[in-house]
GROMACS .gro file of C-alpha atoms in nm:
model
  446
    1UNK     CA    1   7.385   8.487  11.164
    2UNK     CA    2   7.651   8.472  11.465
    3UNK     CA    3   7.773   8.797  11.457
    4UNK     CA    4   8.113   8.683  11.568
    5UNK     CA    5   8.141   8.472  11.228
    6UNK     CA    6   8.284   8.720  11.044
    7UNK     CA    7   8.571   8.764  11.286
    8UNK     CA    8   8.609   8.363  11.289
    9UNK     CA    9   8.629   8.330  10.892
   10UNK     CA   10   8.904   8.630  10.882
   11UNK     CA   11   9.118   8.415  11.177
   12UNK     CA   12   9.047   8.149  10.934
   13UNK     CA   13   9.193   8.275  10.650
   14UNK     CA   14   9.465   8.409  10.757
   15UNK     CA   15   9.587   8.087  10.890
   16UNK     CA   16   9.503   7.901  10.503
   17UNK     CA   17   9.661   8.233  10.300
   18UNK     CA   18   9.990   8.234  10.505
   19UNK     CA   19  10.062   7.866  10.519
   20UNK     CA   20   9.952   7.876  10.130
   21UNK     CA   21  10.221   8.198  10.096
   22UNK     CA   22  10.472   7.984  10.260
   23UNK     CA   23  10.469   7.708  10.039
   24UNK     CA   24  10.532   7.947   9.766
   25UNK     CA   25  10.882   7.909   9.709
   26UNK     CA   26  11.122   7.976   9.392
   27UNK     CA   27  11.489   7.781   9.300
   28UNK     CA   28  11.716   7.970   9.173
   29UNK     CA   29  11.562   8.285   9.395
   30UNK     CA   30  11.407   8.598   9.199
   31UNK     CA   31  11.563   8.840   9.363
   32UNK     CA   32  11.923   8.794   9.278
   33UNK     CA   33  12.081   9.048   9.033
   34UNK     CA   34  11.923   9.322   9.170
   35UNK     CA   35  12.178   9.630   9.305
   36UNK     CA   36  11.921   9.781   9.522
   37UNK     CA   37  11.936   9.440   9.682
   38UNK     CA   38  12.284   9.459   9.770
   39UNK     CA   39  12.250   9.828   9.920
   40UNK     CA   40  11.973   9.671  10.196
   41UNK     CA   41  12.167   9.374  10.277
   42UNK     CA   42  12.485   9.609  10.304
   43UNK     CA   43  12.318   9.895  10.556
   44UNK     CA   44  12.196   9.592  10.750
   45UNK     CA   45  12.528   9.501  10.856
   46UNK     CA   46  12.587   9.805  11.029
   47UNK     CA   47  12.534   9.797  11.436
   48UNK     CA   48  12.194   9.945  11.539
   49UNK     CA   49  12.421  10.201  11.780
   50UNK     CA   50  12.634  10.305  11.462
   51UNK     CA   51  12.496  10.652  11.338
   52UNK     CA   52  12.562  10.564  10.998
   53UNK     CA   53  12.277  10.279  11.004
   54UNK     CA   54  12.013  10.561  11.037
   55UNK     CA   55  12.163  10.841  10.848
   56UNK     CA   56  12.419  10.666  10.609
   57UNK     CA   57  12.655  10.825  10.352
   58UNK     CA   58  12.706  10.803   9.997
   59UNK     CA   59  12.975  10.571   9.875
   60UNK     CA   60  13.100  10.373   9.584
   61UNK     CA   61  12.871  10.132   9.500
   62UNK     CA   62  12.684  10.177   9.832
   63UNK     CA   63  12.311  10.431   9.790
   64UNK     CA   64  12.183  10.466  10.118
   65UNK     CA   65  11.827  10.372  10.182
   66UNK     CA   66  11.571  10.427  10.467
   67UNK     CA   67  11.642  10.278  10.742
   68UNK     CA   68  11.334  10.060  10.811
   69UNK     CA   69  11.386   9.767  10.537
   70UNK     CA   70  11.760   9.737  10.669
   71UNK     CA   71  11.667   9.757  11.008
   72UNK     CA   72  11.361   9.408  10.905
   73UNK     CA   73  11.681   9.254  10.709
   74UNK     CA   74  11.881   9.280  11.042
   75UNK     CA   75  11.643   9.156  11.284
   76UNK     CA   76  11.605   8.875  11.007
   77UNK     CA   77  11.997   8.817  11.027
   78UNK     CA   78  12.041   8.962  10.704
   79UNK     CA   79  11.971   8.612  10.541
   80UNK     CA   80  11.759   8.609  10.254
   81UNK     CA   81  11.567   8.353  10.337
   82UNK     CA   82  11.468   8.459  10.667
   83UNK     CA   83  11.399   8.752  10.542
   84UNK     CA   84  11.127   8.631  10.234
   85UNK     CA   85  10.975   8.418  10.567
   86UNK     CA   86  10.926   8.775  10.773
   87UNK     CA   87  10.786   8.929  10.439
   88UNK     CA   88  10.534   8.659  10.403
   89UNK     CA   89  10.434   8.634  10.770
   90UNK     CA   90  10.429   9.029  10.820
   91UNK     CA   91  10.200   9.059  10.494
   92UNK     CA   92   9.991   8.791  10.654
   93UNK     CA   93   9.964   8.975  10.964
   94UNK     CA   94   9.920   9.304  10.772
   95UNK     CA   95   9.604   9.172  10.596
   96UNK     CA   96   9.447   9.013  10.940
   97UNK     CA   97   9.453   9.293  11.103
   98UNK     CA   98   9.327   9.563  10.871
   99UNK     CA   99   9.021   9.346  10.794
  100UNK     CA  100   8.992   9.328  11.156
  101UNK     CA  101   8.995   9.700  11.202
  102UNK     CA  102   8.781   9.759  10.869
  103UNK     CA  103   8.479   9.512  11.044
  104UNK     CA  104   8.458   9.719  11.344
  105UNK     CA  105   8.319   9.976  11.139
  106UNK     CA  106   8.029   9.785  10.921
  107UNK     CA  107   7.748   9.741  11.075
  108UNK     CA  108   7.596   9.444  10.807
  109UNK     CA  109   7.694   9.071  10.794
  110UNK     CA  110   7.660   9.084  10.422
  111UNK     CA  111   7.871   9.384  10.407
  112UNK     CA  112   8.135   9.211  10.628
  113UNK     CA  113   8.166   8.907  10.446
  114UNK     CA  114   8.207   9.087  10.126
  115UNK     CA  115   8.509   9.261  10.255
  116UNK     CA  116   8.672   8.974  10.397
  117UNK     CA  117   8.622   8.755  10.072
  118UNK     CA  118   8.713   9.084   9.837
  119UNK     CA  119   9.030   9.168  10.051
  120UNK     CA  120   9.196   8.826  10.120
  121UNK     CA  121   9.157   8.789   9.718
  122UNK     CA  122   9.341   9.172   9.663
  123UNK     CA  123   9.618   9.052   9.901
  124UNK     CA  124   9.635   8.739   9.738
  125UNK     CA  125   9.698   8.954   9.392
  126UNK     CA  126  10.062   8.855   9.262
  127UNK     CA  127  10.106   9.195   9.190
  128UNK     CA  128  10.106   9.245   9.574
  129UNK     CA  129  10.195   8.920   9.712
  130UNK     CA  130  10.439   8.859   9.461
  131UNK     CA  131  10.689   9.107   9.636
  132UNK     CA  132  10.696   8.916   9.942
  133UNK     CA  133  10.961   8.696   9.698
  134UNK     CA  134  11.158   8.950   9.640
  135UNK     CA  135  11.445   9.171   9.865
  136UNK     CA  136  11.359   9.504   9.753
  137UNK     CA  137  11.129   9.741   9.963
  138UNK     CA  138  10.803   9.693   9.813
  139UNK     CA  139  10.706   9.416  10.043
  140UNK     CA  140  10.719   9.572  10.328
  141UNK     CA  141  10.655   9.938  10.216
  142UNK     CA  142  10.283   9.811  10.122
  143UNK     CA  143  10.299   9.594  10.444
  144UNK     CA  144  10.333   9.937  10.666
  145UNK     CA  145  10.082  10.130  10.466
  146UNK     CA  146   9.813   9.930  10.531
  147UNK     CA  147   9.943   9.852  10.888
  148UNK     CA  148   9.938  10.251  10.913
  149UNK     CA  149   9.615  10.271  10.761
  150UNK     CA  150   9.455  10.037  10.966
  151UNK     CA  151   9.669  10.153  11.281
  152UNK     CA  152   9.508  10.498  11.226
  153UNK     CA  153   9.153  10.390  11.158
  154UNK     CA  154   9.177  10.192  11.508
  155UNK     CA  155   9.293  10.543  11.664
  156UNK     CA  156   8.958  10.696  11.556
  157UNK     CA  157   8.776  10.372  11.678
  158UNK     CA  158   8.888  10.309  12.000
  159UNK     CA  159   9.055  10.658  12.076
  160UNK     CA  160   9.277  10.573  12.385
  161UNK     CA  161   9.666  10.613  12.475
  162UNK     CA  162   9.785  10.257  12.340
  163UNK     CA  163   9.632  10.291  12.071
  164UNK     CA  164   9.799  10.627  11.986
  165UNK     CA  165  10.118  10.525  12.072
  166UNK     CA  166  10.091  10.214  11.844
  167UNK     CA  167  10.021  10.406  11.574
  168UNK     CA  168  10.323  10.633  11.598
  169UNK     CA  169  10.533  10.359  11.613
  170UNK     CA  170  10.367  10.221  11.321
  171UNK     CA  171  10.408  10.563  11.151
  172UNK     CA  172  10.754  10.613  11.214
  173UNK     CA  173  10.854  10.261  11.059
  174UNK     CA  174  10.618  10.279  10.767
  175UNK     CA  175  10.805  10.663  10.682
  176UNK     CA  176  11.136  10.512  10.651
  177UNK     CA  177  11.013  10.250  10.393
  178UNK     CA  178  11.042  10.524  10.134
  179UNK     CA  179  11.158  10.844  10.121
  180UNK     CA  180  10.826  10.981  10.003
  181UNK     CA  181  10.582  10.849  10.234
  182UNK     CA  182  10.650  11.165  10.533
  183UNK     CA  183  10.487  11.384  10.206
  184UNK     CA  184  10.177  11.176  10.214
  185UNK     CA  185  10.158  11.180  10.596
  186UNK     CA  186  10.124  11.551  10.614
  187UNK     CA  187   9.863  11.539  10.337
  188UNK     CA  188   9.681  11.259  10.483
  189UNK     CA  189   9.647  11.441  10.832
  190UNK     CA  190   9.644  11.777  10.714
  191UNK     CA  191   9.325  11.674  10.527
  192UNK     CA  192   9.135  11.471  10.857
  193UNK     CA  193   9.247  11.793  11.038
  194UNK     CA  194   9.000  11.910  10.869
  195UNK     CA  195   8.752  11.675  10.888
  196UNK     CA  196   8.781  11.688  11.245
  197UNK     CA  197   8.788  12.017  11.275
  198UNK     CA  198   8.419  12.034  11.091
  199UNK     CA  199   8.255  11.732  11.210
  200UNK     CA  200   8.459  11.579  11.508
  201UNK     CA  201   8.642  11.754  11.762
  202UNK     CA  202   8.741  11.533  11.984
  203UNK     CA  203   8.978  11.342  11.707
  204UNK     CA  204   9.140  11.702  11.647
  205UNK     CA  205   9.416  11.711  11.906
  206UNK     CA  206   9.481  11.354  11.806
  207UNK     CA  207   9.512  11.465  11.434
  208UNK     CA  208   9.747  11.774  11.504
  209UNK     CA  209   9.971  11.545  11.726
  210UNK     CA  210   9.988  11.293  11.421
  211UNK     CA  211  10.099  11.623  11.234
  212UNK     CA  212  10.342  11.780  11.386
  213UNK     CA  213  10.475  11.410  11.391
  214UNK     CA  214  10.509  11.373  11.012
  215UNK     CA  215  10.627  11.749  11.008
  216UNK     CA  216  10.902  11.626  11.229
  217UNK     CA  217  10.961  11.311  11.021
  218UNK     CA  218  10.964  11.487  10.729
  219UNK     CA  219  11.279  11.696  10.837
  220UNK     CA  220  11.424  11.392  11.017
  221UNK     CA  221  11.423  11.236  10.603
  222UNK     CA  222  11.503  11.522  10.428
  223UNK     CA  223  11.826  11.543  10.634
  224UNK     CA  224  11.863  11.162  10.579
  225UNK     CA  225  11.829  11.224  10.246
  226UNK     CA  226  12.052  11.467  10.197
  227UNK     CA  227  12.339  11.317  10.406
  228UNK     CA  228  12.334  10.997  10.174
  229UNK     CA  229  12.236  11.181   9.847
  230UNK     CA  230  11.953  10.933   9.767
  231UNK     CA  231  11.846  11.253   9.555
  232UNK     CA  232  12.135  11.224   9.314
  233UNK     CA  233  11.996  10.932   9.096
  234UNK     CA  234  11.680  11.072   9.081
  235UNK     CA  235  11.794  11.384   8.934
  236UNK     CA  236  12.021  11.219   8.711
  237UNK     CA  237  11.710  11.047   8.572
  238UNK     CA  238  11.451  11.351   8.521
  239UNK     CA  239  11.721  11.558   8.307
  240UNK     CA  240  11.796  11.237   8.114
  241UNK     CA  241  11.459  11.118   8.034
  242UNK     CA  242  11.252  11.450   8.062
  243UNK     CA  243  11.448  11.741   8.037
  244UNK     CA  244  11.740  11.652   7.725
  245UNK     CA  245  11.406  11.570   7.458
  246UNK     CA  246  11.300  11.900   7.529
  247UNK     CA  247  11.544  12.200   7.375
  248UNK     CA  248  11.392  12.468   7.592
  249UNK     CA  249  11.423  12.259   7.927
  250UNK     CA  250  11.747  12.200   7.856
  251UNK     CA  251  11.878  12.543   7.791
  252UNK     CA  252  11.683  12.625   8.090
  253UNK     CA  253  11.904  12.427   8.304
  254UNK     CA  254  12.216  12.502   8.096
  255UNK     CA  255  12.182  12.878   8.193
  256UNK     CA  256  12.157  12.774   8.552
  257UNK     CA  257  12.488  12.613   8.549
  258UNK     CA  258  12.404  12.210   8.479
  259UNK     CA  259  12.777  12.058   8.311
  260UNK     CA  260  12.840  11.851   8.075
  261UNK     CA  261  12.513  11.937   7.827
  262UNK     CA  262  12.667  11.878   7.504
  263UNK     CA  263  12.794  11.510   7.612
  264UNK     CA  264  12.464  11.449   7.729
  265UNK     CA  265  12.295  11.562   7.433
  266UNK     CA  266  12.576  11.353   7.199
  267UNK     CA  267  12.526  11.026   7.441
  268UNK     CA  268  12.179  11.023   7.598
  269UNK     CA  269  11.918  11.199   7.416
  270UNK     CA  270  11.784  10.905   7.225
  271UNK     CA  271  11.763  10.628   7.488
  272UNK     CA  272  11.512  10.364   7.444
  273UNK     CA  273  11.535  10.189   7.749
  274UNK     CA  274  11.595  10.240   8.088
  275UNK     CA  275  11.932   9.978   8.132
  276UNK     CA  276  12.094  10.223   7.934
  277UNK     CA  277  12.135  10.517   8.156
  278UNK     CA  278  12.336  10.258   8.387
  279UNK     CA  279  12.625  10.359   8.257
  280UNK     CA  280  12.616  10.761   8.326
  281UNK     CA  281  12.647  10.674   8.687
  282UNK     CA  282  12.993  10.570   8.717
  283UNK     CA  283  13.144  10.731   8.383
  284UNK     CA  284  13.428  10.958   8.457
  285UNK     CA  285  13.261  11.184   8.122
  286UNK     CA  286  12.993  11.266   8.353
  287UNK     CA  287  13.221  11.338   8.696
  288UNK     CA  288  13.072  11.664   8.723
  289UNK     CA  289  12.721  11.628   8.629
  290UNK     CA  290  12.713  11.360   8.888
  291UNK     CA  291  12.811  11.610   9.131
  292UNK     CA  292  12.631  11.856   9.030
  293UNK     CA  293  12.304  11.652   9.079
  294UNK     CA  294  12.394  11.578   9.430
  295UNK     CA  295  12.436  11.948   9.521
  296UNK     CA  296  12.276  12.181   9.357
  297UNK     CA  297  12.087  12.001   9.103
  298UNK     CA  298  11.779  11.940   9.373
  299UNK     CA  299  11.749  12.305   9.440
  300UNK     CA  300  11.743  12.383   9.027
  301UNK     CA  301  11.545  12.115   8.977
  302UNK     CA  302  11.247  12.238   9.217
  303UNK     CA  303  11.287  12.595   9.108
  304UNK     CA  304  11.221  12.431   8.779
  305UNK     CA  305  10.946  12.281   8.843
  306UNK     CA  306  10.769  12.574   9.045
  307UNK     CA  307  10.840  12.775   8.723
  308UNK     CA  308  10.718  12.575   8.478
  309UNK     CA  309  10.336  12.416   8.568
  310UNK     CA  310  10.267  12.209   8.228
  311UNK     CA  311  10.575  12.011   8.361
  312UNK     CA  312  10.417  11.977   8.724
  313UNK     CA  313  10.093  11.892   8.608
  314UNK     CA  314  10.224  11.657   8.355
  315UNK     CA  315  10.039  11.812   8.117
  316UNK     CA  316  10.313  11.787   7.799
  317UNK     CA  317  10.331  11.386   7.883
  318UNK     CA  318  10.224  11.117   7.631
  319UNK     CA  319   9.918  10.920   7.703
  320UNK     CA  320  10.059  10.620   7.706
  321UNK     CA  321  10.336  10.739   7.925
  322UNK     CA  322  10.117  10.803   8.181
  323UNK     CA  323   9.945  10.488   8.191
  324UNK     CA  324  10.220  10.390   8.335
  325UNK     CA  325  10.129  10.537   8.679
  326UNK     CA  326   9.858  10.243   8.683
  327UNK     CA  327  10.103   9.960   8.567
  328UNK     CA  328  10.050   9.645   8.746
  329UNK     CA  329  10.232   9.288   8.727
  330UNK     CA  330  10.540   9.500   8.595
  331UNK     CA  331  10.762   9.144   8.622
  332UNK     CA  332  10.993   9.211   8.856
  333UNK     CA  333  10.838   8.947   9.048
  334UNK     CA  334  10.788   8.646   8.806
  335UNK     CA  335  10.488   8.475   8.739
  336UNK     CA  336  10.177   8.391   8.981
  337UNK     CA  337  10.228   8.076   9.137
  338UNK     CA  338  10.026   7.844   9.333
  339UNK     CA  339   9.682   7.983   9.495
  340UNK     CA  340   9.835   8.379   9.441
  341UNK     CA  341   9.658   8.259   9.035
  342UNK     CA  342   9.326   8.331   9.178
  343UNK     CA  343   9.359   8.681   9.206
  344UNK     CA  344   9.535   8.715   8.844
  345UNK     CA  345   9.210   8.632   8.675
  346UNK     CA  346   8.963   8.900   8.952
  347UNK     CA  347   9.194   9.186   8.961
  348UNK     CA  348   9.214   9.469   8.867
  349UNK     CA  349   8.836   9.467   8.867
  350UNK     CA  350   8.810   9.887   8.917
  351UNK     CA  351   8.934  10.161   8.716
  352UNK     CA  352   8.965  10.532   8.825
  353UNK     CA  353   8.596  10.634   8.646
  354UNK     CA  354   8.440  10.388   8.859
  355UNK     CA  355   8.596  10.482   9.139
  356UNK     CA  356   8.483  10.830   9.120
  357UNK     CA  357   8.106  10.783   9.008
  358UNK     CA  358   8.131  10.527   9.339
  359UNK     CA  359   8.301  10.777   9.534
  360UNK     CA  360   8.054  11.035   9.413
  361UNK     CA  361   7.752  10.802   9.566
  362UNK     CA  362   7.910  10.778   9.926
  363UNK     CA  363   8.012  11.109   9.963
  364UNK     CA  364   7.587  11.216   9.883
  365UNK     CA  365   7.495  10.917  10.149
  366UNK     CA  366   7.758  11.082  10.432
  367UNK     CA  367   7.567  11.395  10.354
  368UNK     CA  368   7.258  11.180  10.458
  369UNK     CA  369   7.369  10.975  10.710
  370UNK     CA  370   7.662  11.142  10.834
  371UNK     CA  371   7.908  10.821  10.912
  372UNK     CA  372   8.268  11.006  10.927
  373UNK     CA  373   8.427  10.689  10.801
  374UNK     CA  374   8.294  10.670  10.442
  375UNK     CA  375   8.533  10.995  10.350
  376UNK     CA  376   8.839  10.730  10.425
  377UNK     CA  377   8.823  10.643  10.065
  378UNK     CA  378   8.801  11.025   9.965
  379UNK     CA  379   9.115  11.091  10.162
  380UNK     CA  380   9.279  10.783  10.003
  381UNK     CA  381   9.208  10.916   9.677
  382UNK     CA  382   9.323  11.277   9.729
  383UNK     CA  383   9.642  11.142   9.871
  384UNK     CA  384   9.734  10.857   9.654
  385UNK     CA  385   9.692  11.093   9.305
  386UNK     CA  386   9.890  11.371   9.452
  387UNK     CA  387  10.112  11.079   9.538
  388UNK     CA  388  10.100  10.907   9.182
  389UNK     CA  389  10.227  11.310   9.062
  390UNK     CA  390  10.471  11.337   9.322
  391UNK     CA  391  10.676  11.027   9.210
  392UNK     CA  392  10.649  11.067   8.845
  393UNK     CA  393  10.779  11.410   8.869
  394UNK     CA  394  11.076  11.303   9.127
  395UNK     CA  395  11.167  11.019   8.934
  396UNK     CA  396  11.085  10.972   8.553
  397UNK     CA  397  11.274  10.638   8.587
  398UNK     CA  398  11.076  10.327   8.646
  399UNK     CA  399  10.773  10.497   8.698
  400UNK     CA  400  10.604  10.166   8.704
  401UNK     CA  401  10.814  10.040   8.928
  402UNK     CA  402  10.785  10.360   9.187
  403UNK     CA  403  10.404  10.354   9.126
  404UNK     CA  404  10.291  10.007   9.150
  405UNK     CA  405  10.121  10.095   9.465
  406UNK     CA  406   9.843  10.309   9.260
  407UNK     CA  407   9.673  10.048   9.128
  408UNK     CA  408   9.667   9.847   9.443
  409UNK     CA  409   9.532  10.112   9.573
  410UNK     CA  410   9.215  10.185   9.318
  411UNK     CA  411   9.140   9.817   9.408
  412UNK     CA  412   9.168   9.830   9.808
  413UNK     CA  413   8.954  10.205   9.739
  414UNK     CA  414   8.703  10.005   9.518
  415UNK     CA  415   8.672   9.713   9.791
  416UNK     CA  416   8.595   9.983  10.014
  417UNK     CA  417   8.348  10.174   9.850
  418UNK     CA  418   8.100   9.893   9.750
  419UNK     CA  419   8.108   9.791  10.106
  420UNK     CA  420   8.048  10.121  10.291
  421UNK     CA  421   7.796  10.155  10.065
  422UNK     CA  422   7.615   9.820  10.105
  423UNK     CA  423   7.670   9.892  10.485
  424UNK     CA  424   7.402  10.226  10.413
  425UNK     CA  425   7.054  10.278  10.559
  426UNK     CA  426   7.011  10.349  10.190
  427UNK     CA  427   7.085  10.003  10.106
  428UNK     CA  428   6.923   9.831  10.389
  429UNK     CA  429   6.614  10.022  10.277
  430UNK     CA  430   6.638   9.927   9.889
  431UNK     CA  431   6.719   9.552  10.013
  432UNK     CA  432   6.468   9.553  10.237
  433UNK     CA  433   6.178   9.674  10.004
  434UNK     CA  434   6.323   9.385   9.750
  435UNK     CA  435   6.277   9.153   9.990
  436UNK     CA  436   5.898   9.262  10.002
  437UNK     CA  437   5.834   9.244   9.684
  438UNK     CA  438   5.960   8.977   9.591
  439UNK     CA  439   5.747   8.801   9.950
  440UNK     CA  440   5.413   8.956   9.821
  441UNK     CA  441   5.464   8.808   9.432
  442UNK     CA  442   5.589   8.457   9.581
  443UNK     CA  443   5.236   8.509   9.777
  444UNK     CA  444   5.022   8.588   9.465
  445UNK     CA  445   5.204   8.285   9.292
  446UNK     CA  446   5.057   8.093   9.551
   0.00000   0.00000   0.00000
């Protein structure tokens, strides 16, 4: 088969799955009603030279945000529907090049062609695509990551100066998506540190450069953070959904010096749904709780959870609680439309259990064969579950929401897995003695 086929059929469809994207259109538009909304289109306004654009205050009715999403809303005029066009067409771009990158490392036309039908039919998954509708920063947060990812891999491919230099860029844009990406960077490179250390040195100084990078971005956020008290809300959250069911939490928190405890217990302790906290953020009652969560309720709040390691480890949580970390199609979106209905009846095809007996298999044939890419999906998996803790425990409010990623994720992990490992000398051996079998019975037939 012409090896450059595969390469042909991914231009291919990324030409039919963008114009199909494109013609994807809603009236009224989904994305009205939503406050975080208003907060991107707001920090967009501000001039690129304006400090406050990058590290923006707290005001009323204004939470700061990361500056990258503003910063795509500007450059898209700050009109919405320029903006759901640059979400589409970045997304498109996004899933081009990553399956570009991901074919320079399998070997197999089978193997290639598997991918490229497998990962144009993930991205074509409402529950990813579907955010491309929408002005909030899940579009392009899962835009960057796998632009990062695939950024990264093409680093280890190609290993030259451009290369590295695109992928810091890439880095730096995909950190300010969310505030708690610049955690997963240092895990991510902290762990191929390693790697390199043990079975490839010449990718080490390249890894250590790419850590001290997210060390640095990590303070660069934390003071952004903290400057526009993006922690506040998140705070307010944990003690009202986590910490006022429990009696001994509470007091916990009440010795430390938390306010307003007994109006919290009279107002809040038996919510049933999430729209009803609304309220505690602008309520005079609550002045000083609200305060206190954007000063020292972070500090108490981490000493808490260093203290007590059920909480950490989520170990006192409801099962179906934490299903939620692996909620998909959570309807912020609307329904599937057009082609994006393909993918609604394929995915998710994977669950964690077959990820990890997969998993299992490639780690024992890099052992064998020793092909440093096949522990991508390992990393992946080490990073996205510490990730999947790390959110639930920062913010027990719309977990789904903050998580929808994880599932996306086992999928895009799965893809990768059954290809690596149909890419195998192990494979090509199994295959090949199929293939003379099944020659030397059609022979006997005859």
């Amino acid at each position: 088969m012409n090896t450059k086929l595969p390469n042909r059929i991914n231009f291919i469809l990324f030409i039919v799955t963008l114009f199909l994207s494109l013609m994807v259109q809603f009236d009224p538009p989904i994305w009205k009603g939503y406050e975080d909304t208003s907060d991107y289109l707001q920090q967009s306004h501000k001039s690129l030279l304006d400090n406050s654009f990058y590290f923006p205050k707290r005001q009323d009715n204004f939470y700061p945000r990361p500056f990258t999403v503003p910063l795509f809303y500007k450059m898209s005029n700050s009109d919405p529907d320029t903006i759901i066009l640059m979400q589409k067409i970045f997304h498109g771009l996004a899933t081009f090049f990553l399956c570009y990158v991901i074919l320079l490392f399998l070997k197999n036309t089978r193997s290639k062609i598997l991918f490229i039908i497998s990962w144009y039919l993930l991205m074509s998954w409402w529950n990813i695509l579907g955010w491309t509708n929408m002005l909030l920063s899940e579009s392009l947060s899962i835009t960057f990551m796998f632009l990062w990812i695939a950024s990264f891999l093409l680093v280890f491919y190609k290993r030259t100066v451009i290369h590295i230099i695109f992928h810091i860029l890439i880095t730096i844009l995909f950190s300010f998506t969310r505030d708690s990406w610049p955690y997963i960077l240092i895990l991510f490179y902290g762990i191929f540190a390693i790697i390199a250390l043990k079975w490839d040195r010449k990718m080490l100084a390249s890894c250590i450069c790419f850590l001290i990078l997210s060390f640095s971005i990590f303070v660069v956020q934390q003071k952004s953070a903290q400057m526009g008290q993006r922690y506040r809300l998140p705070i307010m959250n944990n003690v009202v959904f986590r910490i006022l069911p429990n009696n001994e939490y509470l007091q916990w928190f009440s010795e430390r010096g938390m306010p307003c405890v007994d109006q919290l217990k009279k107002q809040y302790s038996n919510l049933d749904s999430y729209p009803k906290i609304y309220p505690i953020y602008t309520d005079s009652t609550f002045l000083k709780f609200s305060d206190w969560a954007g000063k020292d309720g972070r500090s108490i709040y981490t000493k808490f959870i260093v203290l007590h390691p059920s909480y950490l480890f989520l170990l006192n949580e409801k099962p179906s609680d934490l299903n939620r970390i692996f909620a998909y199609d959570i309807g912020y979106t609307d329904s599937a439309k057009g082609y994006d209905l393909i993918g609604q009846y394929i995915f998710p095809l994977f669950n964690t259990i077959i990820i990890l007996l997969l998993n299992g298999f490639l780690i024992f044939l890099f052992f064998k064969e020793k092909t440093l890419v096949w522990l991508l999906p390992s990393v992946l998996i080490a990073i996205f579950t510490f990730n999947a803790f790390l959110l639930y425990i920062a913010d027990s409010m719309e977990v789904e929401r903050h998580l929808f990623v994880t599932n996306i994720m086992i999928q895009f992990i799965g893809i990768l897995l059954v290809c690596f490992i149909l890419d195998s000398e192990f494979c090509n051996r199994i295959i090949g003695k199929l293939k003379r079998f099944s020659t030397l019975d059609a022979g006997k037939v005859v």
